mmCIF file of C-alpha atoms in Angstrom:
data_model
loop_
_atom_site.group_PDB
_atom_site.id
_atom_site.type_symbol
_atom_site.label_atom_id
_atom_site.label_comp_id
_atom_site.label_asym_id
_atom_site.label_seq_id
_atom_site.Cartn_x
_atom_site.Cartn_y
_atom_site.Cartn_z
ATOM 1 C CA MET C 1 -14.397 1.700 -9.393
ATOM 2 C CA GLN C 2 -13.830 4.616 -7.036
ATOM 3 C CA VAL C 3 -10.478 5.693 -5.602
ATOM 4 C CA HIS C 4 -10.493 7.082 -2.064
ATOM 5 C CA SER C 5 -7.328 8.499 -0.512
ATOM 6 C CA PHE C 6 -6.307 9.227 3.070
ATOM 7 C CA SER C 7 -3.169 11.082 4.142
ATOM 8 C CA LEU C 8 -1.703 9.213 7.118
ATOM 9 C CA GLY C 9 1.145 9.654 9.573
ATOM 10 C CA ILE C 10 3.838 12.236 10.173
ATOM 11 C CA VAL C 11 5.001 12.266 6.543
ATOM 12 C CA GLU C 12 1.458 12.330 5.144
ATOM 13 C CA THR C 13 1.586 9.087 3.200
ATOM 14 C CA ASN C 14 -1.275 8.472 0.803
ATOM 15 C CA CYS C 15 -3.249 5.330 1.589
ATOM 16 C CA TYR C 16 -5.648 4.356 -1.171
ATOM 17 C CA ILE C 17 -8.878 2.429 -0.843
ATOM 18 C CA LEU C 18 -10.255 1.163 -4.129
ATOM 19 C CA GLU C 19 -13.980 0.613 -3.925
ATOM 20 C CA GLY C 20 -15.577 -1.916 -6.227
ATOM 21 C CA GLU C 21 -19.172 -3.032 -6.341
ATOM 22 C CA ASN C 22 -18.857 -5.409 -3.403
ATOM 23 C CA GLU C 23 -15.232 -5.336 -2.318
ATOM 24 C CA LEU C 24 -12.364 -3.059 -1.313
ATOM 25 C CA LEU C 25 -8.649 -3.101 -2.032
ATOM 26 C CA VAL C 26 -6.377 -1.270 0.422
ATOM 27 C CA ILE C 27 -3.004 0.024 -0.775
ATOM 28 C CA ASP C 28 -0.247 1.280 1.546
ATOM 29 C CA PRO C 29 -1.921 1.495 4.978
ATOM 30 C CA GLY C 30 0.870 3.616 6.403
ATOM 31 C CA ASP C 31 -0.274 4.648 9.885
ATOM 32 C CA ASN C 32 -3.253 5.600 12.059
ATOM 33 C CA GLY C 33 -4.656 2.080 12.040
ATOM 34 C CA GLU C 34 -7.632 2.754 14.299
ATOM 35 C CA PHE C 35 -8.722 5.721 12.188
ATOM 36 C CA LEU C 36 -8.189 3.821 8.944
ATOM 37 C CA ASN C 37 -10.193 0.810 10.089
ATOM 38 C CA LYS C 38 -13.100 3.095 10.980
ATOM 39 C CA GLN C 39 -13.011 4.549 7.481
ATOM 40 C CA ILE C 40 -12.926 1.106 5.896
ATOM 41 C CA LYS C 41 -15.899 -0.099 7.928
ATOM 42 C CA GLN C 42 -18.031 2.746 6.612
ATOM 43 C CA TYR C 43 -18.067 1.136 3.170
ATOM 44 C CA HIS C 44 -19.638 -2.087 4.512
ATOM 45 C CA LYS C 45 -17.693 -4.159 1.997
ATOM 46 C CA LYS C 46 -15.181 -6.992 2.142
ATOM 47 C CA VAL C 47 -11.467 -6.146 2.046
ATOM 48 C CA SER C 48 -10.087 -8.366 -0.712
ATOM 49 C CA ALA C 49 -6.418 -7.684 0.031
ATOM 50 C CA VAL C 50 -3.793 -5.208 1.147
ATOM 51 C CA LEU C 51 -1.176 -4.272 -1.461
ATOM 52 C CA LEU C 52 2.140 -2.597 -0.669
ATOM 53 C CA THR C 53 3.942 -0.476 -3.238
ATOM 54 C CA HIS C 54 7.024 -0.883 -1.048
ATOM 55 C CA ALA C 55 7.951 -1.556 2.560
ATOM 56 C CA HIS C 56 9.216 1.723 3.974
ATOM 57 C CA PHE C 57 7.849 2.366 7.456
ATOM 58 C CA ASP C 58 5.489 5.125 6.363
ATOM 59 C CA HIS C 59 3.689 2.743 4.006
ATOM 60 C CA ILE C 60 3.334 -0.246 6.357
ATOM 61 C CA GLY C 61 2.514 1.181 9.795
ATOM 62 C CA ALA C 62 -1.116 0.032 9.813
ATOM 63 C CA VAL C 63 -0.660 -3.267 7.965
ATOM 64 C CA ASP C 64 -1.254 -5.370 11.078
ATOM 65 C CA ASP C 65 -4.296 -3.314 12.057
ATOM 66 C CA VAL C 66 -6.016 -3.670 8.694
ATOM 67 C CA ALA C 67 -4.989 -7.248 7.947
ATOM 68 C CA ASN C 68 -6.056 -8.518 11.361
ATOM 69 C CA GLU C 69 -9.308 -6.563 11.541
ATOM 70 C CA PHE C 70 -10.508 -7.665 8.104
ATOM 71 C CA ASP C 71 -8.699 -11.003 7.738
ATOM 72 C CA ALA C 72 -7.026 -9.759 4.560
ATOM 73 C CA LYS C 73 -3.931 -11.101 2.828
ATOM 74 C CA VAL C 74 -1.016 -8.706 2.388
ATOM 75 C CA TYR C 75 1.098 -8.639 -0.774
ATOM 76 C CA VAL C 76 4.652 -7.291 -1.129
ATOM 77 C CA HIS C 77 7.514 -7.799 -3.596
ATOM 78 C CA ARG C 78 9.928 -10.553 -2.537
ATOM 79 C CA GLU C 79 12.836 -8.061 -2.368
ATOM 80 C CA GLU C 80 11.170 -6.370 0.592
ATOM 81 C CA LYS C 81 9.472 -9.152 2.510
ATOM 82 C CA SER C 82 12.208 -9.013 5.152
ATOM 83 C CA TRP C 83 11.852 -5.233 5.454
ATOM 84 C CA LEU C 84 8.518 -5.596 7.208
ATOM 85 C CA THR C 85 10.310 -6.804 10.330
ATOM 86 C CA ASP C 86 13.614 -4.929 9.948
ATOM 87 C CA THR C 87 13.742 -1.389 11.333
ATOM 88 C CA GLU C 88 17.033 -0.627 9.575
ATOM 89 C CA LYS C 89 15.741 -1.575 6.132
ATOM 90 C CA ASN C 90 12.285 -0.035 6.444
ATOM 91 C CA GLY C 91 13.697 3.163 7.919
ATOM 92 C CA SER C 92 11.629 3.274 11.089
ATOM 93 C CA LYS C 93 14.696 3.109 13.348
ATOM 94 C CA LYS C 94 15.572 6.683 12.362
ATOM 95 C CA PHE C 95 12.180 7.856 13.622
ATOM 96 C CA ALA C 96 12.014 5.829 16.844
ATOM 97 C CA MET C 97 11.603 9.001 18.912
ATOM 98 C CA TYR C 98 8.127 9.457 17.401
ATOM 99 C CA GLN C 99 6.987 6.047 18.696
ATOM 100 C CA LEU C 100 5.753 5.008 15.269
ATOM 101 C CA PRO C 101 4.787 1.444 14.422
ATOM 102 C CA GLN C 102 8.249 -0.048 13.873
ATOM 103 C CA VAL C 103 7.552 -3.353 12.168
ATOM 104 C CA VAL C 104 4.809 -5.654 10.950
ATOM 105 C CA GLN C 105 4.621 -8.226 13.739
ATOM 106 C CA HIS C 106 1.526 -10.339 13.201
ATOM 107 C CA THR C 107 1.070 -10.616 9.442
ATOM 108 C CA VAL C 108 2.836 -13.068 7.127
ATOM 109 C CA PRO C 109 2.880 -11.465 3.668
ATOM 110 C CA GLN C 110 2.283 -13.068 0.310
ATOM 111 C CA ILE C 111 4.853 -12.502 -2.435
ATOM 112 C CA MET C 112 3.719 -10.447 -5.416
ATOM 113 C CA GLU C 113 5.743 -10.841 -8.586
ATOM 114 C CA PRO C 114 5.305 -8.558 -11.610
ATOM 115 C CA GLY C 115 2.381 -9.642 -13.763
ATOM 116 C CA GLU C 116 -1.372 -9.616 -14.259
ATOM 117 C CA TYR C 117 -3.582 -10.243 -11.235
ATOM 118 C CA GLU C 118 -7.220 -10.765 -10.415
ATOM 119 C CA ILE C 119 -7.938 -10.483 -6.697
ATOM 120 C CA GLY C 120 -11.622 -10.604 -5.942
ATOM 121 C CA GLU C 121 -13.282 -8.236 -8.381
ATOM 122 C CA PHE C 122 -10.103 -6.226 -9.014
ATOM 123 C CA LYS C 123 -8.013 -6.779 -12.143
ATOM 124 C CA PHE C 124 -4.663 -5.021 -12.397
ATOM 125 C CA GLU C 125 -1.047 -5.308 -13.451
ATOM 126 C CA ALA C 126 1.813 -5.194 -10.962
ATOM 127 C CA ILE C 127 4.886 -3.555 -12.511
ATOM 128 C CA HIS C 128 8.304 -3.743 -10.879
ATOM 129 C CA THR C 129 9.572 -0.148 -10.630
ATOM 130 C CA PRO C 130 12.732 -0.302 -8.476
ATOM 131 C CA GLY C 131 14.915 2.665 -7.603
ATOM 132 C CA HIS C 132 13.334 4.346 -4.614
ATOM 133 C CA SER C 133 13.612 0.880 -3.123
ATOM 134 C CA PRO C 134 14.558 -2.435 -4.760
ATOM 135 C CA GLY C 135 11.117 -3.994 -4.451
ATOM 136 C CA SER C 136 8.957 -1.034 -5.417
ATOM 137 C CA LEU C 137 5.814 -1.981 -7.323
ATOM 138 C CA SER C 138 3.361 0.117 -9.314
ATOM 139 C CA PHE C 139 -0.208 -1.115 -9.736
ATOM 140 C CA VAL C 140 -1.958 -0.314 -13.017
ATOM 141 C CA PHE C 141 -5.755 -0.409 -13.089
ATOM 142 C CA GLY C 142 -6.695 0.497 -16.652
ATOM 143 C CA ASP C 143 -6.757 4.288 -16.801
ATOM 144 C CA PHE C 144 -4.967 4.918 -13.500
ATOM 145 C CA ALA C 145 -1.907 3.679 -11.644
ATOM 146 C CA ILE C 146 -0.820 3.735 -8.009
ATOM 147 C CA VAL C 147 2.944 4.171 -8.052
ATOM 148 C CA GLY C 148 4.132 4.587 -4.469
ATOM 149 C CA ASP C 149 7.207 6.794 -4.167
ATOM 150 C CA THR C 150 8.504 6.244 -7.698
ATOM 151 C CA LEU C 151 6.968 9.327 -9.317
ATOM 152 C CA PHE C 152 5.324 12.442 -7.895
ATOM 153 C CA LYS C 153 3.707 15.541 -9.298
ATOM 154 C CA GLY C 154 6.781 17.571 -10.201
ATOM 155 C CA GLY C 155 9.218 15.162 -8.587
ATOM 156 C CA ILE C 156 10.616 11.662 -8.242
ATOM 157 C CA GLY C 157 11.311 9.404 -5.289
ATOM 158 C CA ARG C 158 14.330 9.916 -3.064
ATOM 159 C CA THR C 159 17.167 7.440 -3.439
ATOM 160 C CA ASP C 160 19.284 8.165 -0.361
ATOM 161 C CA LEU C 161 17.573 5.462 1.694
ATOM 162 C CA TYR C 162 18.607 1.807 2.061
ATOM 163 C CA LYS C 163 19.364 0.299 -1.379
ATOM 164 C CA GLY C 164 17.965 3.286 -3.252
ATOM 165 C CA ASP C 165 19.496 4.001 -6.668
ATOM 166 C CA THR C 166 18.878 7.058 -8.825
ATOM 167 C CA LYS C 167 19.800 5.503 -12.181
ATOM 168 C CA THR C 168 17.538 2.536 -11.510
ATOM 169 C CA LEU C 169 14.697 4.852 -10.503
ATOM 170 C CA LEU C 170 14.975 6.938 -13.663
ATOM 171 C CA ASN C 171 15.097 3.781 -15.777
ATOM 172 C CA SER C 172 11.919 2.519 -14.099
ATOM 173 C CA ILE C 173 10.140 5.774 -14.860
ATOM 174 C CA GLU C 174 11.356 5.987 -18.455
ATOM 175 C CA ASP C 175 11.003 2.336 -19.425
ATOM 176 C CA LYS C 176 7.822 1.485 -17.537
ATOM 177 C CA LEU C 177 5.716 4.381 -16.279
ATOM 178 C CA LEU C 178 6.247 6.647 -19.288
ATOM 179 C CA GLU C 179 5.205 3.746 -21.512
ATOM 180 C CA LEU C 180 1.699 3.951 -20.069
ATOM 181 C CA ASP C 181 -0.999 5.869 -21.922
ATOM 182 C CA PRO C 182 -0.303 9.619 -21.527
ATOM 183 C CA ASN C 183 -3.787 10.104 -20.088
ATOM 184 C CA THR C 184 -3.134 7.634 -17.266
ATOM 185 C CA THR C 185 -3.830 9.206 -13.885
ATOM 186 C CA ILE C 186 -0.986 8.717 -11.420
ATOM 187 C CA PHE C 187 -1.732 8.363 -7.711
ATOM 188 C CA PRO C 188 1.584 8.776 -5.834
ATOM 189 C CA GLY C 189 2.648 7.849 -2.323
ATOM 190 C CA HIS C 190 2.679 11.491 -1.240
ATOM 191 C CA GLY C 191 1.059 14.619 -2.581
ATOM 192 C CA PRO C 192 -1.571 15.201 -5.279
ATOM 193 C CA GLU C 193 -2.469 13.071 -8.256
ATOM 194 C CA THR C 194 -1.141 13.858 -11.712
ATOM 195 C CA THR C 195 -0.997 12.302 -15.190
ATOM 196 C CA ILE C 196 1.742 10.774 -17.281
ATOM 197 C CA ALA C 197 1.300 13.534 -19.866
ATOM 198 C CA ASP C 198 1.638 16.302 -17.288
ATOM 199 C CA GLU C 199 4.819 14.818 -15.852
ATOM 200 C CA GLU C 200 6.370 14.331 -19.276
ATOM 201 C CA MET C 201 5.763 18.002 -20.020
ATOM 202 C CA THR C 202 6.500 19.663 -16.683
ATOM 203 C CA ASN C 203 8.497 17.406 -14.353
ATOM 204 C CA PRO C 204 12.033 18.861 -14.210
ATOM 205 C CA TYR C 205 13.537 15.457 -13.449
ATOM 206 C CA LEU C 206 12.148 14.005 -16.681
ATOM 207 C CA ASN C 207 13.195 16.695 -19.140
ATOM 208 C CA GLY C 208 15.846 14.457 -20.617
ATOM 209 C CA PHE C 209 13.211 11.930 -21.650
ATOM 210 C CA ASN C 210 11.306 14.346 -23.915
#
């Protein structure tokens, strides 16, 4: 499996395309739908699904574009299903002056609960990692994980947005992400990749966990 990343939108959100032998999995199509669809078409493979780590505006802006173009189901945690159509909850109302995609209008999402999944040729575990938002999910694919805005290289997710909570976020990192193999590669919602081991050793927000 190959992991391809694209930085999209005004806050440079990482969208990930996982490429299997015959299928693709798209995670967090945040913006620039026309550009993203062109990239996806270059692989000449079926889009099995669209997964959302959470439903902030910068992670959902191209959901309709991708889902409609490739007839793909979209999965989100039940806590944030309503956020897809609510500009207050998903944060897009604050950025209305930029004329960003405000809501998901044409796609009815599927609910993804924590657990083991097999979608097409992709096997993974969805882990509930709330804190940055109440329905944040991290997706673990063996030796790597896509964690949205829960953990970054040298940082953690902000908690000053709707229903964010710092204590909950730190508990998610300590009790769930740091329980992964230290060699697990972490692909965050913004910025470069890292590993669990590197963050345990160098992330200033996690010093108390060592």
